[in-house]
Short mmCIF file of C-alpha atoms and ligand atoms in Angstrom, two decimals:
data_model
loop_
_atom_site.label_atom_id
_atom_site.label_comp_id
_atom_site.label_asym_id
_atom_site.label_seq_id
_atom_site.Cartn_x
_atom_site.Cartn_y
_atom_site.Cartn_z
CA UNK A 1 0.00 0.00 0.00
CA UNK A 2 1.25 3.47 -0.83
CA UNK A 3 1.28 5.90 2.11
CA UNK A 4 1.38 9.01 -0.10
CA UNK A 5 -1.75 7.84 -1.96
CA UNK A 6 -3.53 7.41 1.39
CA UNK A 7 -2.51 10.94 2.46
CA UNK A 8 -3.71 12.31 -0.89
CA UNK A 9 -7.04 10.50 -0.58
CA UNK A 10 -7.74 12.17 2.77
CA UNK A 11 -6.39 15.49 1.48
CA UNK A 12 -9.11 15.41 -1.21
CA UNK A 13 -11.77 14.51 1.38
CA UNK A 14 -12.20 10.89 0.35
CA UNK A 15 -13.07 8.07 2.74
CA UNK A 16 -10.26 5.74 3.85
CA UNK A 17 -10.75 1.99 4.13
CA UNK A 18 -9.98 -0.05 7.25
CA UNK A 19 -6.92 -1.50 5.48
CA UNK A 20 -5.60 1.96 4.58
CA UNK A 21 -5.96 3.24 8.15
CA UNK A 22 -4.40 0.04 9.45
CA UNK A 23 -1.46 0.39 7.07
CA UNK A 24 -0.62 3.84 8.41
CA UNK A 25 -1.24 3.18 12.12
CA UNK A 26 0.57 -0.15 12.33
CA UNK A 27 3.40 1.15 10.15
CA UNK A 28 3.75 4.16 12.43
CA UNK A 29 3.78 2.08 15.62
CA UNK A 30 6.34 -0.34 14.11
CA UNK A 31 8.50 2.55 12.90
CA UNK A 32 8.27 1.88 9.15
CA UNK A 33 6.20 5.04 8.49
CA UNK A 34 7.88 8.29 9.58
CA UNK A 35 6.48 11.16 11.67
CA UNK A 36 6.31 13.52 8.70
CA UNK A 37 3.92 11.32 6.73
CA UNK A 38 1.67 10.71 9.73
CA UNK A 39 1.73 14.46 10.54
CA UNK A 40 0.53 15.17 7.05
CA UNK A 41 -2.30 12.63 7.32
CA UNK A 42 -3.29 14.04 10.73
CA UNK A 43 -3.54 17.53 9.25
CA UNK A 44 -5.66 16.19 6.36
CA UNK A 45 -7.92 14.53 8.95
CA UNK A 46 -7.99 17.78 10.93
CA UNK A 47 -9.38 19.64 7.91
CA UNK A 48 -11.51 16.97 6.25
CA UNK A 49 -12.63 14.94 9.26
CA UNK A 50 -13.43 11.25 9.41
CA UNK A 51 -16.77 9.52 8.87
CA UNK A 52 -18.27 7.60 11.80
CA UNK A 53 -17.11 4.37 10.15
CA UNK A 54 -13.54 5.67 9.72
CA UNK A 55 -13.51 6.90 13.33
CA UNK A 56 -14.59 3.55 14.72
CA UNK A 57 -12.17 1.72 12.40
CA UNK A 58 -9.35 3.96 13.63
CA UNK A 59 -10.39 3.28 17.24
CA UNK A 60 -10.40 -0.48 16.71
CA UNK A 61 -6.99 -0.38 15.01
CA UNK A 62 -5.61 1.68 17.92
CA UNK A 63 -7.05 -0.77 20.48
CA UNK A 64 -5.38 -3.65 18.61
CA UNK A 65 -2.01 -1.84 18.58
CA UNK A 66 -1.16 -3.09 22.08
CA UNK A 67 -2.32 -5.14 25.07
CA UNK A 68 -5.96 -5.35 26.10
CA UNK A 69 -7.11 -6.08 29.62
CA UNK A 70 -9.51 -8.98 29.85
CA UNK A 71 -12.01 -8.46 32.66
CA UNK A 72 -14.35 -11.27 31.54
CA UNK A 73 -13.44 -13.29 34.69
CA UNK A 74 -15.81 -10.93 36.55
CA UNK A 75 -18.75 -12.44 34.61
CA UNK A 76 -20.56 -9.14 34.69
CA UNK A 77 -20.85 -5.91 32.73
CA UNK A 78 -17.72 -3.82 33.34
CA UNK A 79 -18.64 -0.14 33.36
CA UNK A 80 -16.01 2.59 33.21
CA UNK A 81 -16.15 6.37 33.34
CA UNK A 82 -14.03 9.03 31.72
CA UNK A 83 -13.89 12.75 32.23
CA UNK A 84 -12.52 15.11 29.61
CA UNK A 85 -10.98 17.06 32.49
CA UNK A 86 -11.52 20.26 34.36
CA UNK A 87 -10.68 22.25 37.47
CA UNK A 88 -11.66 20.73 40.83
CA UNK A 89 -12.92 17.57 39.13
CA UNK A 90 -12.89 14.96 41.90
CA UNK A 91 -15.87 13.05 40.50
CA UNK A 92 -13.96 9.74 40.13
CA UNK A 93 -12.98 9.81 43.82
CA UNK A 94 -16.67 10.06 44.72
CA UNK A 95 -18.18 7.81 42.08
CA UNK A 96 -15.74 4.89 42.48
CA UNK A 97 -16.79 3.88 46.00
CA UNK A 98 -20.47 4.60 45.25
CA UNK A 99 -20.42 2.19 42.33
CA UNK A 100 -18.45 -0.50 44.17
CA UNK A 101 -20.72 -0.27 47.22
CA UNK A 102 -23.64 -1.10 44.90
CA UNK A 103 -21.90 -4.35 43.88
CA UNK A 104 -20.78 -3.05 40.48
CA UNK A 105 -17.05 -3.65 39.89
CA UNK A 106 -15.07 -0.44 39.49
CA UNK A 107 -11.78 -1.13 37.73
CA UNK A 108 -10.18 2.05 36.53
CA UNK A 109 -6.96 3.17 34.97
CA UNK A 110 -6.59 6.90 35.49
CA UNK A 111 -4.25 9.60 34.37
CA UNK A 112 -2.11 12.23 36.04
CA UNK A 113 -2.87 15.92 35.76
CA UNK A 114 -1.26 18.16 33.17
CA UNK A 115 -1.66 21.90 32.70
CA UNK A 116 -4.63 23.52 34.41
CA UNK A 117 -6.52 20.24 34.98
CA UNK A 118 -5.84 17.70 37.73
CA UNK A 119 -5.61 13.92 37.62
CA UNK A 120 -7.15 11.29 39.90
CA UNK A 121 -3.87 9.41 40.40
CA UNK A 122 -2.15 12.55 41.76
CA UNK A 123 -5.07 13.21 44.10
CA UNK A 124 -5.01 9.68 45.51
CA UNK A 125 -1.26 9.86 46.00
CA UNK A 126 -1.79 12.61 48.57
CA UNK A 127 -2.98 9.79 50.87
CA UNK A 128 0.02 8.48 52.82
CA UNK A 129 1.13 5.04 51.61
CA UNK A 130 -1.39 4.83 48.75
CA UNK A 131 0.00 2.91 45.74
CA UNK A 132 -1.27 3.67 42.27
CA UNK A 133 1.07 1.20 40.60
CA UNK A 134 -0.26 -2.32 40.90
CA UNK A 135 0.77 -5.30 38.78
CA UNK A 136 -2.08 -6.37 36.51
CA UNK A 137 -2.76 -9.63 38.41
CA UNK A 138 -2.98 -7.73 41.72
CA UNK A 139 -5.28 -5.13 40.10
CA UNK A 140 -7.62 -7.87 38.88
CA UNK A 141 -7.49 -9.71 42.21
CA UNK A 142 -8.41 -6.53 44.08
CA UNK A 143 -11.36 -5.86 41.74
CA UNK A 144 -12.57 -9.41 42.42
CA UNK A 145 -12.08 -9.20 46.20
CA UNK A 146 -12.93 -5.57 47.03
CA UNK A 147 -14.90 -4.71 43.90
CA UNK A 148 -12.75 -1.64 43.36
CA UNK A 149 -9.25 -0.73 42.18
CA UNK A 150 -7.82 2.40 40.66
CA UNK A 151 -4.34 2.54 39.18
CA UNK A 152 -2.24 4.69 36.87
CA UNK A 153 -2.11 3.89 33.18
CA UNK A 154 0.68 1.41 32.63
CA UNK A 155 1.87 -1.36 30.38
CA UNK A 156 1.48 -1.44 26.67
CA UNK A 157 -2.11 -0.22 26.36
CA UNK A 158 -2.77 1.58 23.05
CA UNK A 159 0.83 2.38 22.07
CA UNK A 160 -0.63 3.91 18.87
CA UNK A 161 -2.29 6.60 20.99
CA UNK A 162 0.91 7.38 22.88
CA UNK A 163 2.76 8.00 19.61
CA UNK A 164 -0.12 9.75 17.85
CA UNK A 165 -0.92 12.00 20.82
CA UNK A 166 2.70 13.12 21.15
CA UNK A 167 2.76 13.90 17.44
CA UNK A 168 -0.61 15.73 17.53
CA UNK A 169 0.68 17.82 20.41
CA UNK A 170 3.49 19.28 18.29
CA UNK A 171 1.64 19.50 14.96
CA UNK A 172 -1.44 21.51 15.95
CA UNK A 173 -3.79 18.55 15.49
CA UNK A 174 -4.99 17.87 19.04
CA UNK A 175 -8.33 19.65 18.65
CA UNK A 176 -9.85 17.38 16.05
CA UNK A 177 -13.11 15.71 17.14
CA UNK A 178 -12.53 12.28 15.49
CA UNK A 179 -8.92 12.18 16.75
CA UNK A 180 -9.94 13.05 20.33
CA UNK A 181 -12.87 10.61 20.21
CA UNK A 182 -10.76 7.69 18.95
CA UNK A 183 -7.96 8.49 21.40
CA UNK A 184 -10.24 8.43 24.44
CA UNK A 185 -12.42 5.50 23.37
CA UNK A 186 -9.45 3.31 22.39
CA UNK A 187 -8.01 3.62 25.92
CA UNK A 188 -11.35 2.83 27.59
CA UNK A 189 -11.94 -0.21 25.37
CA UNK A 190 -8.37 -1.54 25.76
CA UNK A 191 -8.69 -1.33 29.53
CA UNK A 192 -11.62 -3.76 29.46
CA UNK A 193 -14.76 -1.59 29.53
CA UNK A 194 -17.99 -3.12 28.21
CA UNK A 195 -19.95 0.10 28.81
CA UNK A 196 -18.73 3.65 29.23
CA UNK A 197 -20.06 6.83 30.82
CA UNK A 198 -18.36 9.97 29.53
CA UNK A 199 -18.34 13.16 31.57
CA UNK A 200 -17.82 15.79 28.90
CA UNK A 201 -16.97 19.07 30.54
CA UNK A 202 -18.15 22.24 28.83
CA UNK A 203 -17.00 25.77 29.51
CA UNK A 204 -14.01 28.03 29.94
CA UNK A 205 -12.18 25.54 32.19
CA UNK A 206 -12.63 22.64 29.78
CA UNK A 207 -11.25 21.35 26.53
CA UNK A 208 -14.67 21.91 24.93
CA UNK A 209 -15.66 25.55 25.32
CA UNK A 210 -19.20 25.39 23.92
CA UNK A 211 -22.15 23.03 24.16
CA UNK A 212 -22.10 22.66 20.34
CA UNK A 213 -18.47 21.46 20.32
CA UNK A 214 -19.12 19.16 23.28
CA UNK A 215 -22.18 17.68 21.55
CA UNK A 216 -20.09 16.88 18.48
CA UNK A 217 -17.46 15.11 20.59
CA UNK A 218 -20.14 13.28 22.60
CA UNK A 219 -21.91 12.10 19.46
CA UNK A 220 -18.64 10.92 17.88
CA UNK A 221 -17.84 8.84 20.98
CA UNK A 222 -21.36 7.43 21.36
CA UNK A 223 -21.23 6.39 17.67
CA UNK A 224 -17.88 4.63 18.21
CA UNK A 225 -19.50 2.82 21.14
CA UNK A 226 -22.40 1.71 18.92
CA UNK A 227 -20.15 0.41 16.16
CA UNK A 228 -17.77 -1.37 18.53
CA UNK A 229 -20.53 -2.78 20.72
CA UNK A 230 -19.74 -0.79 23.88
CA UNK A 231 -22.84 0.93 25.24
CA UNK A 232 -21.80 4.55 25.74
CA UNK A 233 -23.58 7.46 27.40
CA UNK A 234 -22.22 11.00 27.38
CA UNK A 235 -23.15 13.49 30.10
CA UNK A 236 -22.39 17.13 29.28
CA UNK A 237 -21.55 18.96 32.50
CA UNK A 238 -20.71 22.56 33.25
CA UNK A 239 -17.09 23.63 33.74
CA UNK A 240 -17.61 27.39 33.84
CA UNK A 241 -16.39 27.53 37.44
CA UNK A 242 -14.28 25.14 39.54
CA UNK A 243 -16.33 22.04 40.41
CA UNK A 244 -17.09 21.93 44.13
CA UNK A 245 -15.17 24.14 46.54
CA UNK A 246 -11.67 22.67 46.53
CA UNK A 247 -8.82 22.67 44.03
CA UNK A 248 -5.61 20.83 44.85
CA UNK A 249 -4.76 17.25 45.62
CA UNK A 250 -5.22 16.57 49.36
CA UNK A 251 -7.94 19.27 49.41
CA UNK A 252 -9.97 17.45 46.81
CA UNK A 253 -9.64 14.11 48.61
CA UNK A 254 -10.92 15.81 51.78
CA UNK A 255 -13.86 17.27 49.83
CA UNK A 256 -14.74 13.80 48.49
CA UNK A 257 -14.53 12.36 52.03
CA UNK A 258 -16.81 15.10 53.37
CA UNK A 259 -19.41 14.37 50.72
CA UNK A 260 -19.39 10.62 51.34
CA UNK A 261 -18.87 10.56 55.13
CA UNK A 262 -20.63 13.69 56.36
CA UNK A 263 -23.11 14.41 53.54
CA UNK A 264 -21.50 17.81 53.40
CA UNK A 265 -21.09 19.11 49.86
CA UNK A 266 -21.69 21.89 47.38
CA UNK A 267 -24.58 21.25 44.99
CA UNK A 268 -22.60 21.17 41.73
CA UNK A 269 -20.18 18.39 42.73
CA UNK A 270 -23.03 16.37 44.26
CA UNK A 271 -25.26 16.70 41.18
CA UNK A 272 -22.53 15.78 38.71
CA UNK A 273 -21.31 12.83 40.81
CA UNK A 274 -24.83 11.47 41.30
CA UNK A 275 -25.62 11.80 37.58
CA UNK A 276 -22.43 10.02 36.47
CA UNK A 277 -22.82 7.27 39.09
CA UNK A 278 -26.51 6.78 38.20
CA UNK A 279 -25.76 6.49 34.49
CA UNK A 280 -23.16 3.82 35.39
CA UNK A 281 -25.75 1.98 37.51
CA UNK A 282 -28.12 2.01 34.52
CA UNK A 283 -25.45 0.69 32.14
CA UNK A 284 -24.60 -2.04 34.67
CA UNK A 285 -28.30 -2.99 34.54
CA UNK A 286 -28.68 -2.61 38.32
CA UNK A 287 -31.66 -0.30 37.84
CA UNK A 288 -34.20 0.07 35.07
CA UNK A 289 -34.90 3.79 35.30
CA UNK A 290 -32.70 6.80 36.02
CA UNK A 291 -34.92 7.65 39.03
CA UNK A 292 -34.33 4.19 40.50
CA UNK A 293 -30.58 4.49 39.83
CA UNK A 294 -30.45 7.92 41.52
CA UNK A 295 -32.26 6.62 44.55
CA UNK A 296 -29.79 3.69 44.90
CA UNK A 297 -26.89 6.15 44.58
CA UNK A 298 -28.20 8.67 47.09
CA UNK A 299 -28.95 5.86 49.56
CA UNK A 300 -25.34 4.61 49.68
CA UNK A 301 -24.18 8.19 50.22
CA UNK A 302 -26.58 8.85 53.11
CA UNK A 303 -26.22 5.44 54.79
CA UNK A 304 -22.40 5.58 54.73
CA UNK A 305 -21.90 2.46 52.61
CA UNK A 306 -20.04 4.39 49.93
CA UNK A 307 -17.73 5.93 52.54
CA UNK A 308 -16.99 2.50 54.07
CA UNK A 309 -16.11 1.28 50.58
CA UNK A 310 -13.77 4.25 50.12
CA UNK A 311 -11.95 3.34 53.35
CA UNK A 312 -11.72 -0.32 52.27
CA UNK A 313 -10.39 0.71 48.84
CA UNK A 314 -7.75 3.03 50.28
CA UNK A 315 -6.62 0.34 52.73
CA UNK A 316 -6.45 -2.27 49.96
CA UNK A 317 -3.97 -0.02 48.16
CA UNK A 318 -1.99 0.49 51.41
CA UNK A 319 -3.18 4.02 52.11
CA UNK A 320 -4.02 5.63 55.43
CA UNK A 321 -7.15 7.71 54.81
CA UNK A 322 -6.81 9.66 58.07
CA UNK A 323 -3.44 10.99 56.86
CA UNK A 324 -5.03 13.51 54.49
CA UNK A 325 -6.45 15.47 57.42
CA UNK A 326 -2.92 16.12 58.63
CA UNK A 327 -1.70 17.46 55.32
CA UNK A 328 -1.39 21.20 55.72
CA UNK A 329 0.44 23.78 53.67
CA UNK A 330 2.68 26.23 55.56
CA UNK A 331 0.21 29.06 55.27
CA UNK A 332 -3.43 29.72 54.45
CA UNK A 333 -4.17 33.18 53.06
CA UNK A 334 -7.67 34.54 52.60
CA UNK A 335 -8.41 36.34 49.34
CA UNK A 336 -10.87 39.19 49.91
CA UNK A 337 -13.05 40.76 47.27
CA UNK A 338 -12.13 44.29 46.09
CA UNK A 339 -15.45 44.57 44.31
CA UNK A 340 -19.11 44.06 44.92
CA UNK A 341 -22.05 42.73 43.01
CA UNK A 342 -23.33 39.41 41.77
CA UNK A 343 -20.57 36.95 40.93
CA UNK A 344 -21.15 36.65 37.17
CA UNK A 345 -18.27 34.70 35.65
CA UNK A 346 -14.85 33.28 36.28
CA UNK A 347 -12.03 32.36 33.95
CA UNK A 348 -11.82 28.79 35.23
CA UNK A 349 -8.66 27.96 33.31
CA UNK A 350 -6.96 30.89 35.01
CA UNK A 351 -7.99 29.50 38.41
CA UNK A 352 -6.52 26.12 37.42
CA UNK A 353 -3.34 27.94 36.43
CA UNK A 354 -3.28 29.76 39.78
CA UNK A 355 -3.42 26.37 41.53
CA UNK A 356 -0.62 25.20 39.25
CA UNK A 357 1.49 28.23 40.26
CA UNK A 358 1.09 27.13 43.88
CA UNK A 359 2.45 23.72 42.84
CA UNK A 360 -0.83 21.74 42.81
CA UNK A 361 -0.46 20.89 39.12
CA UNK A 362 2.30 20.35 36.62
CA UNK A 363 3.28 22.38 33.60
CA UNK A 364 5.33 19.57 32.05
CA UNK A 365 5.08 15.82 32.59
CA UNK A 366 8.35 15.88 34.53
CA UNK A 367 7.28 18.47 37.14
CA UNK A 368 6.78 17.33 40.75
CA UNK A 369 3.53 18.34 42.39
CA UNK A 370 2.92 19.49 45.95
CA UNK A 371 -0.01 17.59 47.43
CA UNK A 372 -0.48 20.06 50.29
CA UNK A 373 -1.28 23.18 48.32
CA UNK A 374 -4.44 24.41 46.62
CA UNK A 375 -7.33 26.83 46.68
CA UNK A 376 -10.61 26.71 48.61
CA UNK A 377 -13.39 28.70 46.95
CA UNK A 378 -16.01 30.24 49.23
CA UNK A 379 -18.31 31.57 46.51
CA UNK A 380 -20.30 30.19 43.60
CA UNK A 381 -21.56 31.92 40.44
CA UNK A 382 -24.66 33.95 41.22
CA UNK A 383 -23.68 34.74 44.84
CA UNK A 384 -24.08 38.32 46.01
CA UNK A 385 -20.64 39.51 47.16
CA UNK A 386 -19.67 42.57 49.18
CA UNK A 387 -16.30 44.35 49.30
CA UNK A 388 -14.06 42.60 51.80
CA UNK A 389 -15.94 39.26 51.61
CA UNK A 390 -13.75 36.16 51.67
CA UNK A 391 -13.87 34.75 48.14
CA UNK A 392 -11.14 32.15 48.41
CA UNK A 393 -8.36 30.83 50.65
CA UNK A 394 -5.05 29.79 49.18
CA UNK A 395 -3.01 27.06 50.84
CA UNK A 396 0.59 27.71 49.96
CA UNK A 397 4.15 26.68 50.71
CA UNK A 398 5.53 29.73 48.91
CA UNK A 399 6.70 32.97 50.48
CA UNK A 400 5.24 35.30 47.92
CA UNK A 401 1.70 34.64 46.75
CA UNK A 402 0.84 37.99 45.17
CA UNK A 403 0.72 36.61 41.63
CA UNK A 404 -1.71 33.86 42.65
CA UNK A 405 -3.94 36.27 44.58
CA UNK A 406 -4.06 38.72 41.65
CA UNK A 407 -4.76 35.90 39.20
CA UNK A 408 -7.76 34.75 41.24
CA UNK A 409 -9.14 38.29 41.61
CA UNK A 410 -8.62 39.10 37.92
CA UNK A 411 -10.37 35.90 36.84
CA UNK A 412 -13.67 36.86 38.48
CA UNK A 413 -16.27 39.33 37.18
CA UNK A 414 -19.28 40.89 38.87
CA UNK A 415 -22.51 42.50 37.69
CA UNK A 416 -25.20 44.59 39.28
CA UNK A 417 -27.94 42.33 37.85
CA UNK A 418 -28.85 39.12 39.68
CA UNK A 419 -27.33 36.09 37.94
CA UNK A 420 -29.40 32.98 37.36
CA UNK A 421 -27.73 29.82 38.59
CA UNK A 422 -27.61 27.01 36.06
CA UNK A 423 -27.88 23.24 36.42
CA UNK A 424 -24.50 21.54 36.43
CA UNK A 425 -25.77 18.71 34.24
CA UNK A 426 -26.51 20.15 30.79
CA UNK A 427 -27.66 17.15 28.80
CA UNK A 428 -27.33 13.43 28.19
CA UNK A 429 -26.41 12.03 24.80
CA UNK A 430 -26.81 8.32 24.05
N1 URA B 1 -7.61 13.28 25.98
C1 URA B 1 -7.19 12.16 25.36
O1 URA B 1 -7.03 11.12 25.96
N2 URA B 1 -6.98 12.23 24.03
C2 URA B 1 -7.16 13.34 23.30
O2 URA B 1 -6.97 13.32 22.12
C3 URA B 1 -7.58 14.50 23.98
C4 URA B 1 -7.80 14.44 25.32
#
């Protein structure tokens, strides 16, 4: 097969066959097709797109490029979740024990944070002793015994995505819907998911800035699921302010504990977590309506079963859950409002970057993160704020925090008109 002919075909907007896509992807992974030819094809895909069939073919080829985890020994539907990432997104920490406490296995491979968004593995590592690297046999054993395990991505899962993503990153081809959709879905499928719930974040703190863009991505992923026989539901959720009150690693674990142990939470994080968990319960066929699923989910939060499962999970991975309460940054500084009015908007990405400046996130993959630091938000969009009100508290190990304080203040805007608060769950696409 001739690689240049394949590039030309896509350049002229024609549809590629399975064999043509396979030729390029396997050749690239094996090293027989160079970066410059794949870059050119990626740019042609960026401009001309892929059909649903091409996107699912690409996904399947990517899945087959490496190892696949076989979870069939569980003899049940394996449901996974994925979030496209945002600021203060601790939904996995909350949903994992909820799902497991309902007898649905939760077996997840999660990522680390990069840029303004955090990662579940980093958050869990703020718990003293907690291991996120488990050999595959131990991971499977724990899912069988405890019904829950969460580890970092390891092994040779979807090597095609590792190479393609790195290349997309330096060739301006990350923000292509079919490339994002196939990248995410290939990793979920290779890690053994039968059914998938996608939390697609929408807003100025997310990858997808508008509902229209998010709908396109959601539809592309749901279509891949249909073609590859993995039931997939996409939940579009708001990321136009940090989710919940806490940003930072230990902070976010504490917020998840408070929700599950004390029923103490802010409405947005509760609503998103309950929606995602309930959609997973439906896909696992443990309930026949969304109302029934939501009632099962809220019961295990209020009766403490989900919290007990969280403790069991942390212990199974050698963590000491009490340790997070002792994690304190050197200083906590209140940020007071210089303005007054209704809190109308916030540049959420900027808030994520402020947390990164404190050391809660990493700019490059090699950066070390500081689990102790972060930001607590005391206000939500729509709140009436007076001059001098406490809008946030920063937890810092740095001497000078002026830049962070200014960044937080500058990110927020106020109006004199009352601001309507919006539901955190925007829509469901299936
Ligand atoms: N996340 C992924 O895993 N892949 C993409 O392409 C974009 C975001």
